[in-house]
Short mmCIF file of C-alpha atoms and ligand atoms in Angstrom, two decimals:
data_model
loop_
_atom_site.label_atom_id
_atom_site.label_comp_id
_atom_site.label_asym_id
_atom_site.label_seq_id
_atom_site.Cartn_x
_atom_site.Cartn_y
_atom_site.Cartn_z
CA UNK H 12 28.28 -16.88 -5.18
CA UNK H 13 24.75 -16.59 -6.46
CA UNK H 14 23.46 -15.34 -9.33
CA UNK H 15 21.61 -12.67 -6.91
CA UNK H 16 24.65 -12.01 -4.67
CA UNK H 17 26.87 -11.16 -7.90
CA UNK H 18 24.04 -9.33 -10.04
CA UNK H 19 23.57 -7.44 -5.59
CA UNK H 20 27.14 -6.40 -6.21
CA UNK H 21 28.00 -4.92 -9.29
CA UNK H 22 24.50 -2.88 -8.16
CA UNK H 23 25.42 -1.56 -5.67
CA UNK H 24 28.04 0.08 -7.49
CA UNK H 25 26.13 1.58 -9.63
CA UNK H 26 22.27 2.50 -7.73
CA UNK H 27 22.17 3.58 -4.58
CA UNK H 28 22.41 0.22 -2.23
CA UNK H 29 21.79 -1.58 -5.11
CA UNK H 30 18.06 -0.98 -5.32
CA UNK H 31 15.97 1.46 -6.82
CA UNK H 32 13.37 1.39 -4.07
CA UNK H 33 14.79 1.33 -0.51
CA UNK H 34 13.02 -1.80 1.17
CA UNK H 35 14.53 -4.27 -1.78
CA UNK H 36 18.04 -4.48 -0.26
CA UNK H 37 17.06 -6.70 2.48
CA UNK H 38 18.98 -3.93 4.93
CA UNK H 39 16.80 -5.04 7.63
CA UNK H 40 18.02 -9.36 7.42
CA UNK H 41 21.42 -8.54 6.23
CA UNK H 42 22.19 -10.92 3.41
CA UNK H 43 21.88 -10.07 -0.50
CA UNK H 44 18.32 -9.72 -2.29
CA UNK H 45 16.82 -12.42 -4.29
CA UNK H 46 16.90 -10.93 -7.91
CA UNK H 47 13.61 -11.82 -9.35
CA UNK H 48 13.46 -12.95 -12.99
CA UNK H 49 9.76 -13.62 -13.43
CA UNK H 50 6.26 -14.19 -11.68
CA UNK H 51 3.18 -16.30 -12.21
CA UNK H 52 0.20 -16.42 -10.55
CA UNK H 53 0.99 -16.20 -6.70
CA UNK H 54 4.41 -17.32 -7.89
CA UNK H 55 7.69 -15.85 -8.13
CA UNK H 56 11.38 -17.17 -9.48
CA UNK H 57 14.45 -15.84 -8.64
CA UNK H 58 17.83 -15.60 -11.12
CA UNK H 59 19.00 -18.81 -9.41
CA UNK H 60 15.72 -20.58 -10.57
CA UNK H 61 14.55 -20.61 -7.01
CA UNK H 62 10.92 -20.49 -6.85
CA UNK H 63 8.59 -19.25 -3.68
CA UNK H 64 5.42 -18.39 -2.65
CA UNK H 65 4.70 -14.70 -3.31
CA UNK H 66 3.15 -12.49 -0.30
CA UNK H 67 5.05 -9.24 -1.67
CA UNK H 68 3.19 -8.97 -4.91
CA UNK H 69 5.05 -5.92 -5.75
CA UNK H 70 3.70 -4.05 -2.77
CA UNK H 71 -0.08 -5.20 -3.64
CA UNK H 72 -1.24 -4.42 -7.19
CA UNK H 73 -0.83 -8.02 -8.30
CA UNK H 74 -4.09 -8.43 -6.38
CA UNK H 75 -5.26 -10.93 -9.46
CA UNK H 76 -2.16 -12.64 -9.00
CA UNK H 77 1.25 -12.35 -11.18
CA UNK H 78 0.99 -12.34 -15.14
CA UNK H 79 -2.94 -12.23 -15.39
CA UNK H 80 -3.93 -13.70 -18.97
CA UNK H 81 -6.24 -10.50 -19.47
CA UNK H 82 -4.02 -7.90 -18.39
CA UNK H 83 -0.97 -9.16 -20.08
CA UNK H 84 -2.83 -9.33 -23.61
CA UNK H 85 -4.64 -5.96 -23.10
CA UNK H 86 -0.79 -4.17 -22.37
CA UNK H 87 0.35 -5.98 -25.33
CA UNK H 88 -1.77 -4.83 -27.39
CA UNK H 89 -2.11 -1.65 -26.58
CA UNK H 90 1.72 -1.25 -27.21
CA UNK H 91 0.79 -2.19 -31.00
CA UNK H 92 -0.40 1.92 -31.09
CA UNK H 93 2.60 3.21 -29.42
CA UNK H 94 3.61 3.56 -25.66
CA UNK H 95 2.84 7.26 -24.68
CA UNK H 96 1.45 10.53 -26.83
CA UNK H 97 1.55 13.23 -24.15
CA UNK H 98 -1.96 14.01 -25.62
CA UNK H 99 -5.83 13.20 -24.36
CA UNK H 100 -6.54 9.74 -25.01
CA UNK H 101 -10.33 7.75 -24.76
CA UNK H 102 -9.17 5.12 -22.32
CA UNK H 103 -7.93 8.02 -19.59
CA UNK H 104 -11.79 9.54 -20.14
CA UNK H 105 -12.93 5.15 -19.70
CA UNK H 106 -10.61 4.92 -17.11
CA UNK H 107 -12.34 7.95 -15.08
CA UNK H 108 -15.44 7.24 -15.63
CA UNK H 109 -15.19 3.70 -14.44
CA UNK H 110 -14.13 4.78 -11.29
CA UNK H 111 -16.39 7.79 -10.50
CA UNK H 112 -19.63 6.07 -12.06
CA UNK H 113 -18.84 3.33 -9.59
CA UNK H 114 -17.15 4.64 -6.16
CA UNK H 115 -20.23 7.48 -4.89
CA UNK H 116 -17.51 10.08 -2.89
CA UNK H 117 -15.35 10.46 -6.01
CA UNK H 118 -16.96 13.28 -8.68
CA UNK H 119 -13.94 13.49 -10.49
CA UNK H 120 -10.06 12.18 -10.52
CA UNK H 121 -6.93 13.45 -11.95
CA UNK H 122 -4.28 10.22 -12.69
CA UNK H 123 -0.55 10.38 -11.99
CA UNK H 124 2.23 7.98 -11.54
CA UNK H 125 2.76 6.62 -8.31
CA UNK H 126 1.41 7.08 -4.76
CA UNK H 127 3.69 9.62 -3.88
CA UNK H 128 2.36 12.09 -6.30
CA UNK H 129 -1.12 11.26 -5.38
CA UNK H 130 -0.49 11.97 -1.69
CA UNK H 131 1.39 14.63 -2.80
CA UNK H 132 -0.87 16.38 -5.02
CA UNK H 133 -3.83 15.69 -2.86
CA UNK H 134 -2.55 17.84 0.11
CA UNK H 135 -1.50 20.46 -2.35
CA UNK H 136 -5.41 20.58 -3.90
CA UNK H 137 -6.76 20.48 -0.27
CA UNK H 138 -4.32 23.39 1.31
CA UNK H 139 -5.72 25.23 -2.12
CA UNK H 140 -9.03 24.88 -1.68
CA UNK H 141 -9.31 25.28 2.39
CA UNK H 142 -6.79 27.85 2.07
CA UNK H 143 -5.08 26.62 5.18
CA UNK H 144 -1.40 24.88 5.53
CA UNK H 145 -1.13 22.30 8.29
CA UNK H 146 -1.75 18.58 7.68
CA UNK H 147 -2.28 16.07 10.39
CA UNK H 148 -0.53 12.93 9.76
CA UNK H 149 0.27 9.90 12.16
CA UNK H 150 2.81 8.30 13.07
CA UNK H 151 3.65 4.98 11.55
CA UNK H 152 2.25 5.81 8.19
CA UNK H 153 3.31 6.06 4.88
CA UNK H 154 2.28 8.30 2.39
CA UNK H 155 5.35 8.02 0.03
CA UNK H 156 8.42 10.02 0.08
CA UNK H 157 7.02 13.90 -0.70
CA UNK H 158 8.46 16.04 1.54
CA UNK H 159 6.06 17.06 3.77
CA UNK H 160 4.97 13.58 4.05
CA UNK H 161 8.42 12.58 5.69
CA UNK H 162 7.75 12.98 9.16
CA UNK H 163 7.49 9.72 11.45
CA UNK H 164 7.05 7.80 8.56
CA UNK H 165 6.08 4.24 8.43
CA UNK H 166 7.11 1.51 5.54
CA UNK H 167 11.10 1.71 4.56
CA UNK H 168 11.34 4.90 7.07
CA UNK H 169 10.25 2.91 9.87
CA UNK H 170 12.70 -0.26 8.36
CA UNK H 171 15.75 2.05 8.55
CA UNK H 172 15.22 3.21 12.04
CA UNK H 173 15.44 6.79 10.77
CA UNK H 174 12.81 8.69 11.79
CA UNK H 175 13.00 11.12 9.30
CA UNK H 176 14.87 11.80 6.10
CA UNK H 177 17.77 14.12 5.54
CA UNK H 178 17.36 16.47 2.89
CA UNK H 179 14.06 17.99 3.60
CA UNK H 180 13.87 21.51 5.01
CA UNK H 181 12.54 22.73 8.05
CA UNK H 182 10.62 24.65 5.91
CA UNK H 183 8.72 21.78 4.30
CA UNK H 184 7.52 19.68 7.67
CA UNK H 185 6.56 22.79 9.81
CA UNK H 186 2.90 22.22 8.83
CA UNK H 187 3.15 18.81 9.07
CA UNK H 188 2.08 17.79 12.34
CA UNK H 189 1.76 14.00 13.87
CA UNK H 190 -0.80 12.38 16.14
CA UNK H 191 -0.96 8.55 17.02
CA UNK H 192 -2.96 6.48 15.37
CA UNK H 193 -6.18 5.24 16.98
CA UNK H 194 -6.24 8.22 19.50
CA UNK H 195 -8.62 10.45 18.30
CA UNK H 196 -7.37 12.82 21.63
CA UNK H 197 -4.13 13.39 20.18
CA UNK H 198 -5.95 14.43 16.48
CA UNK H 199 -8.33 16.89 18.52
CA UNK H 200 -5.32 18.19 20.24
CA UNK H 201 -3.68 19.17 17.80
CA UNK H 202 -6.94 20.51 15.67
CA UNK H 203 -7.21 22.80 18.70
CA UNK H 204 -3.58 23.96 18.70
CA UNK H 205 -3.80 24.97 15.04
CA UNK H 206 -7.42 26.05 15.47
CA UNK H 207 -8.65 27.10 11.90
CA UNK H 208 -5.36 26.46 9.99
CA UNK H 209 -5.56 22.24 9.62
CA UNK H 210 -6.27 22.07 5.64
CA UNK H 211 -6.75 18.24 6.64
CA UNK H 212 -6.26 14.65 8.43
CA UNK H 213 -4.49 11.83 6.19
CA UNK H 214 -4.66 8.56 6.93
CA UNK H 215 -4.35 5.18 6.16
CA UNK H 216 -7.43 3.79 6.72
CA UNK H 217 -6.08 0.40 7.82
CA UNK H 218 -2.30 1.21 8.88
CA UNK H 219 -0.30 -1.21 6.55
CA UNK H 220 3.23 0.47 6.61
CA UNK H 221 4.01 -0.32 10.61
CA UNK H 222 3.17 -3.88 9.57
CA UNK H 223 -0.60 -4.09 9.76
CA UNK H 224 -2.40 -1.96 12.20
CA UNK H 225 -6.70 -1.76 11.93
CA UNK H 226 -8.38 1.06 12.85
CA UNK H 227 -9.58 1.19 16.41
CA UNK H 228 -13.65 1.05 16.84
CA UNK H 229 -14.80 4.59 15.77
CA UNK H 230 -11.54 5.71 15.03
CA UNK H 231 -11.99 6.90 11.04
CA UNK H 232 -15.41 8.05 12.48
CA UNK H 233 -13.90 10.41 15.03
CA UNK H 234 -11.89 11.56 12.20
CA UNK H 235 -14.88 12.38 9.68
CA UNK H 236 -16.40 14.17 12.79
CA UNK H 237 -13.50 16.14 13.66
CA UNK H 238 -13.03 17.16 10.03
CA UNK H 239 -16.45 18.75 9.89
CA UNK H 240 -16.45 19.90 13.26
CA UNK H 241 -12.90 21.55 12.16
CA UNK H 242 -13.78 22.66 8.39
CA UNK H 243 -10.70 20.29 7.68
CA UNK H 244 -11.12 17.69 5.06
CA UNK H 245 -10.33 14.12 5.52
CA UNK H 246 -8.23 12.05 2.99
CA UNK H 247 -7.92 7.76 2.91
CA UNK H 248 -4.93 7.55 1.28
CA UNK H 249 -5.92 4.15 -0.41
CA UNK H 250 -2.92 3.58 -2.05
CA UNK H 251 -2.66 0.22 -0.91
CA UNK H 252 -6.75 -0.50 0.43
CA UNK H 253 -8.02 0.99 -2.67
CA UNK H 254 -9.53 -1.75 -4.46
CA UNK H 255 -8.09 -4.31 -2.35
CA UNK H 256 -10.64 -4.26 1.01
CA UNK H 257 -13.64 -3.62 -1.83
CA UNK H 258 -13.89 -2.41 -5.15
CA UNK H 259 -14.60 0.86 -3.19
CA UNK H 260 -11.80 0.46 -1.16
CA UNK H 261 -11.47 0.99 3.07
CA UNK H 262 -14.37 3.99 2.60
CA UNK H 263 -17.02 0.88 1.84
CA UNK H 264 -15.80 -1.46 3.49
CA UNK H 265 -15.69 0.82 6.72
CA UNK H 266 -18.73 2.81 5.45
CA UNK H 267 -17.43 6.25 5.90
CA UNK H 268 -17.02 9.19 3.03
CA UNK H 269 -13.72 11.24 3.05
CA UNK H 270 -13.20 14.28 0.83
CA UNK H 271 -10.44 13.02 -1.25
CA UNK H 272 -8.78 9.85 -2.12
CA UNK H 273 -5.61 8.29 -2.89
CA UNK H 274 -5.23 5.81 -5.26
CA UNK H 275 -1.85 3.62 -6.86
CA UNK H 276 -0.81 -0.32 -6.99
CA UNK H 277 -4.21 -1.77 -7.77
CA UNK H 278 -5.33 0.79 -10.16
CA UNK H 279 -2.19 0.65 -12.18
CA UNK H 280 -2.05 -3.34 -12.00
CA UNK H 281 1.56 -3.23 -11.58
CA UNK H 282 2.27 -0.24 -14.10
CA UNK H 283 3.40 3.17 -12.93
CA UNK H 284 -0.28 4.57 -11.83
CA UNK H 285 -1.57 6.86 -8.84
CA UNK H 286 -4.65 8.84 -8.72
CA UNK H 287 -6.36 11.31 -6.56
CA UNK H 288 -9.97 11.77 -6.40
CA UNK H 289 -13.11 13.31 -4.85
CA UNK H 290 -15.36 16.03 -4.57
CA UNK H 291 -15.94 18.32 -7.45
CA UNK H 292 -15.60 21.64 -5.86
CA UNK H 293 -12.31 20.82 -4.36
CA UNK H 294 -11.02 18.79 -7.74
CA UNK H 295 -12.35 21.58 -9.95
CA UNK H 296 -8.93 23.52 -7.82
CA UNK H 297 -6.85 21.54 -9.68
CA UNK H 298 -5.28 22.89 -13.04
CA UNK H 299 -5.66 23.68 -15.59
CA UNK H 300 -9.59 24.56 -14.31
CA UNK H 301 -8.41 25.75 -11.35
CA UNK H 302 -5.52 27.57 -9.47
CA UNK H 303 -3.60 24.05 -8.02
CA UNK H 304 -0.85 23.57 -10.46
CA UNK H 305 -0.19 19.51 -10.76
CA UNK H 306 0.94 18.41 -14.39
CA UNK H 307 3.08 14.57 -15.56
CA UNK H 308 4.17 13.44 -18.76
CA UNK H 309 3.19 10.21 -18.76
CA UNK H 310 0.10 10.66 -16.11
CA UNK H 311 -2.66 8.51 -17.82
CA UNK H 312 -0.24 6.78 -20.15
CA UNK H 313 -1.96 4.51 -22.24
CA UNK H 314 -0.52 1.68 -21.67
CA UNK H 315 -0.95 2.24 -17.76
CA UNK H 316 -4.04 2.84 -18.02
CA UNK H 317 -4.95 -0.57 -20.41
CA UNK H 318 -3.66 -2.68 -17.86
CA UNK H 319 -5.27 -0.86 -15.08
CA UNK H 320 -8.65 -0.07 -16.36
CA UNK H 321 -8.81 -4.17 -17.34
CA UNK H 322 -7.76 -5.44 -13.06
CA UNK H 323 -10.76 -2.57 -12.32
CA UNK H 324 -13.21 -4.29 -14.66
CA UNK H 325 -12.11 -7.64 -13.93
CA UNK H 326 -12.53 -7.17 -10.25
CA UNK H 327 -15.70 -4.98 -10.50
CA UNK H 328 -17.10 -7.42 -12.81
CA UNK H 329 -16.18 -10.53 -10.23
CA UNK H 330 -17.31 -8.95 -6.76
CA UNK H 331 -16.48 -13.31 -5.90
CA UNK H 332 -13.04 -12.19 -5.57
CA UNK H 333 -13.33 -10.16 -2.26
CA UNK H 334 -15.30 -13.06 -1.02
CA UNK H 335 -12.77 -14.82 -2.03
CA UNK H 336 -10.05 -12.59 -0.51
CA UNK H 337 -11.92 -11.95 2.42
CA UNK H 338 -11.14 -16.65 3.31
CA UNK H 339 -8.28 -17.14 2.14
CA UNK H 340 -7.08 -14.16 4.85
CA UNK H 341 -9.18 -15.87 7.42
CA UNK H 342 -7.33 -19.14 6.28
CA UNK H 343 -4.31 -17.86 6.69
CA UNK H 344 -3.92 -15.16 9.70
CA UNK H 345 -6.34 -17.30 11.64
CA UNK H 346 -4.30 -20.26 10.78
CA UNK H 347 -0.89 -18.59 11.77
CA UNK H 348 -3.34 -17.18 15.16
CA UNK H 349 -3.33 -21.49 15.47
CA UNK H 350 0.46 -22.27 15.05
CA UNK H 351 1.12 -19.43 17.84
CA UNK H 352 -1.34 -20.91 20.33
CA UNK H 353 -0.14 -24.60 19.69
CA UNK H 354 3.31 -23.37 20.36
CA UNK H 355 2.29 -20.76 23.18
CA UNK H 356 4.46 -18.38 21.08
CA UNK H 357 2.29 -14.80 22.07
CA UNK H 358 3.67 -13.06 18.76
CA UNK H 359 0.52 -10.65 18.09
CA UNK H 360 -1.29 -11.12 14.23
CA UNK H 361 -3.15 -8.28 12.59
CA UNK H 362 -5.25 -8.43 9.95
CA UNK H 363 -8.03 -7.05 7.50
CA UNK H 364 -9.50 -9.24 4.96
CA UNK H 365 -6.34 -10.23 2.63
CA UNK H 366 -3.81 -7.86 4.30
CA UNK H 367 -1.86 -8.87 7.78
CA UNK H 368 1.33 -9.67 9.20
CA UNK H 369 2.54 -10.93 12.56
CA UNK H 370 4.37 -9.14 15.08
CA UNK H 371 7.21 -10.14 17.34
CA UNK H 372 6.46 -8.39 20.20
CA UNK H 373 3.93 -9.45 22.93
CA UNK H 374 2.16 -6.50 23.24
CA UNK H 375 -1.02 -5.68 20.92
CA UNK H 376 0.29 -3.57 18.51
CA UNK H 377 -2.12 -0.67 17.83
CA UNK H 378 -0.04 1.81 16.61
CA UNK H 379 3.74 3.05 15.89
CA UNK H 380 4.84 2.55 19.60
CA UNK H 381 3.68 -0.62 19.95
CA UNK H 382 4.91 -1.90 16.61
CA UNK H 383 7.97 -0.56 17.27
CA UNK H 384 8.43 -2.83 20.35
CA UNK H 385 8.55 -5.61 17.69
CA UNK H 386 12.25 -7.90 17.77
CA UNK H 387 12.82 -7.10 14.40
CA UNK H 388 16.18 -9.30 15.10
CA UNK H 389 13.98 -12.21 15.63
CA UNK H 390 11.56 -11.19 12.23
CA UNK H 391 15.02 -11.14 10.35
CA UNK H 392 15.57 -14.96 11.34
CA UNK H 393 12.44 -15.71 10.77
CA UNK H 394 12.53 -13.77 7.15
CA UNK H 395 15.57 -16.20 6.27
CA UNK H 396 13.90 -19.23 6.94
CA UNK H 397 11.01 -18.61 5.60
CA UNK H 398 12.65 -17.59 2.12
CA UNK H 399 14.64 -21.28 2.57
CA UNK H 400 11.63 -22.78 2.70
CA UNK H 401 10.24 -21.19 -0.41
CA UNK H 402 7.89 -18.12 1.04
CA UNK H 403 8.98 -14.74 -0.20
CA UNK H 404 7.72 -12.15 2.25
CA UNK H 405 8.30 -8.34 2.89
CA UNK H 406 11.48 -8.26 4.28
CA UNK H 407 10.77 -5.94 7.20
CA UNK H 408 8.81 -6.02 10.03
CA UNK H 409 6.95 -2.84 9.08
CA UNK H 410 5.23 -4.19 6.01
CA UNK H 411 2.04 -6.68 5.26
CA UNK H 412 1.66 -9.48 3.88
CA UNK H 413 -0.52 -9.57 0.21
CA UNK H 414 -2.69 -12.43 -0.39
CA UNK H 415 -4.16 -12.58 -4.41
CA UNK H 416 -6.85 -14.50 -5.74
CA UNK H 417 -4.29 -16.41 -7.26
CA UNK H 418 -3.11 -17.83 -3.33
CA UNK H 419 -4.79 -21.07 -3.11
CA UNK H 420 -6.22 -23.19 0.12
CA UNK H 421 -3.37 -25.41 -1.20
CA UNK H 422 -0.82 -22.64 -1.31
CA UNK H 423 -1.71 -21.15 2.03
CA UNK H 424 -1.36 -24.84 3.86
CA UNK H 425 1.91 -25.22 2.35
CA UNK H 426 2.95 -21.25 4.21
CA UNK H 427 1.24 -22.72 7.17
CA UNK H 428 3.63 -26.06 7.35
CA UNK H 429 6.58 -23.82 6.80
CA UNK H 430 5.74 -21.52 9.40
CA UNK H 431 5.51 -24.08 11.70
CA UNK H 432 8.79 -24.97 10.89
CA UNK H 433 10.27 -21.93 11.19
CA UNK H 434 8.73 -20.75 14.62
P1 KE4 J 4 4.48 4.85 -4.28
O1 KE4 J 4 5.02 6.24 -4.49
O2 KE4 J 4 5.54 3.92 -3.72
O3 KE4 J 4 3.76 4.27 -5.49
O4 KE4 J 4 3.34 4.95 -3.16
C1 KE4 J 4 3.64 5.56 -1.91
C2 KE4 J 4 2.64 5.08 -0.88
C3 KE4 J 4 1.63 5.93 -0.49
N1 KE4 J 4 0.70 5.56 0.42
C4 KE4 J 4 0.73 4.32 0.96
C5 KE4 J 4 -0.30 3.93 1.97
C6 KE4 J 4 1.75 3.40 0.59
O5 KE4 J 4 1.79 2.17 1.16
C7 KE4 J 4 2.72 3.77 -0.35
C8 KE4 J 4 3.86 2.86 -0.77
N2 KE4 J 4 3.88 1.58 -0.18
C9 KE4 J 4 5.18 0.98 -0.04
C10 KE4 J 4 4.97 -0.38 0.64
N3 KE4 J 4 4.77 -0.24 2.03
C11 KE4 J 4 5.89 0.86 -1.34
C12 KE4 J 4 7.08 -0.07 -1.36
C13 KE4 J 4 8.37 0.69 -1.60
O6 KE4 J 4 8.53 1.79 -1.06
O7 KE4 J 4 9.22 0.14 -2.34
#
């Protein structure tokens, strides 16, 4: 046995299937997680001392690549004043005024610990301040595990073939209601069903947890316009295209302004951070100011918020990066585009800038139905290979790939030759 396959074992006697984050265990290929004991640069080594080629990077925050010289050194030193105070600190005031002095739609932001609560307590401040209850969601994304948020869900939902999760009440997902992505019929639909009660739309502004799905032409548009037209407000949850498609996330890079924001990954740098963020009159609901009650102990923790604030800087400070970003994703979804054509494989590829994935399914896939038509059989095969031949990828069909500026054209040839390999 492996290192991996005994350390997989005695977990799962002792955390629920072994993990402490569903998508880990590998339940969708069916052998035993590689354990990982470190990372560097777009590299990662298992317990065995198996090295690969990393395209999880936790989920995307190690955007810079693993172990950046700048981050580490800035969370080791700010562990020399102590790890958390529960009390107001200068770097969480630096930290906010980074990001609202440099992203125009966000007046003010309130950090928390993970996605989740972002998501979370960004409905929550817009059902405050609209006074209204329902939510439009679609189906195929992921907004974390809150749960209103649990309905068709993408990301480890979507892995586990449950549609739903167990545990949540009726009570908590009657005002969550669920249009398909890209069809901005089904969004006015159901805006004219619940005419006057939709608090607001949230989206992912590029789909990324049905394996990657871009938004249609004038999609997000139709959105912003049915919004206003509906005195609903629109949130980009940007947990995983904040900071990644620009500094100012999928809202520049697709030019459009929503009301609120959701932030996590990037902006923690691989530390427990989320963040939610917008307009002033709807943040100044939030407490203690205002009548939204939302509260953490270790929201803005300081050392969070040191490694953080330094990957914001950094990348602010070296727009090159996107540019960057932006060729090694041509370099490597066009170049997987090529190995499917020279093999007259029609697997579909999706991709924006540094996130993508390929789909085994014929069909384009432009939205949960069509993702879901995906032989995730054949992506768990593939999955196995791949990790033989030293690639570590999301082990699910329903996740993207992450390219850092650590990936190099020399990297990315070397997952090209092992694709072809493995196709
Ligand atoms: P967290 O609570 O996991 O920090 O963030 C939830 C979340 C919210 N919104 C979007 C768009 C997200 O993608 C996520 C989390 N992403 C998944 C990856 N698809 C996290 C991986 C995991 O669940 O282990």
């Amino acid at each position: 046995m492996t290192k991996s396959e005994k350390l997989f074992e005695r977990a799962v006697k002792r955390i629920p299937g072994g993990v402490n984050s569903p998508v880990r265990a590998y339940g969708a290929i069916g052998e035993a997680p590689r354990f990982i004991e470190r990372a560097d640069g777009c590299y990662i080594y298992d317990v065995d001392g198996n090295c690969y080629i990393d395209y999880i990077d936790s989920w995307g925050p190690m955007i810079l690549g693993h172990n950046f010289p700048e981050i580490r050194e800035s969370v080791v030193k700010a562990c020399e004043n102590g790890l958390s105070f529960g009390c107001a600190t200068e770097i969480e005031v630096e930290m906010a005024e980074f990001i609202c002095e440099r992203i125009p739609h966000i007046d003010m932001i309130r950090m928390v610990n993970s996605g989740t609560e972002a998501v979370m307590s960004a409905v929550r401040a817009a059902r405050g301040f609209t006074g209204r209850n329902k939510i439009i969601k679609f189906a195929g994304c992921y907004h974390g595990h809150s749960d209103a948020m649990l309905v068709s869900a993408g990301s480890g939902v979507m892995t586990s073939g449950v549609p739903d999760s167990a545990g949540v009440p009726a009570g908590c997902t009657q005002d969550t209601m669920t249009a398909v992505y890209n069809d901005l019929k089904s969004v006015r639909t159901l805006m004219e069903q619940a005419a006057g009660e939709v608090a607001a739309v949230i989206v992912e502004p590029v789909g990324a947890n049905m394996g990657v799905v871009p938004p249609a032409e004038g999609f997000l548009e139709g959105l912003r316009t049915l919004c206003d037209e509906n005195g609903a407000l629109l949130i980009f949850d940007e947990v995983i295209t904040g900071f990644r498609l620009a500094f100012g996330g999928a809202a520049e890079y697709f030019g459009i302004c929503p009301d609120l924001v959701t932030y996590g990954k990037i902006i923690g740098a691989g530390m427990p951070v989320g963040a939610y963020g917008g307009r002033r009159e709807i943040m100044e609901m939030v407490s203690p100011v205002g009548k939204v009650y939302q509260a953490g102990t270790l929201s803005g923790n300081p050392i969070a918020m040191a490694a953080g604030l330094t990957q914001l800087k950094y990348l602010y400070s070296h727009p090159e990066v996107y540019t960057n970003l932006s060729e090694k994703g041509r370099l490597l979804y066009g170049g997987i585009r090529d190995i499917l054509k020279e093999k007259g494989i029609p697997y579909q590829v999706n991709a924006v800038e540094s996130l993508g994935c390929m789909f085994f399914t014929h069909q384009p896939v432009v939205d949960y139905t069509s993702a879901k038509t995906s032989d995730t059989k054949a992506f768990a095969e593939y999955f196995k290979v791949m990790l033989k031949n030293g690639i570590h990828m999301a082990p699910s069909q329903f996740e993207a790939m992450f390219l850092s500026n650590a990936h190099t054209e020399k990297v990315i040839g070397e997952t090209l030759e092992a694709m072809k390999k493995c196709l």
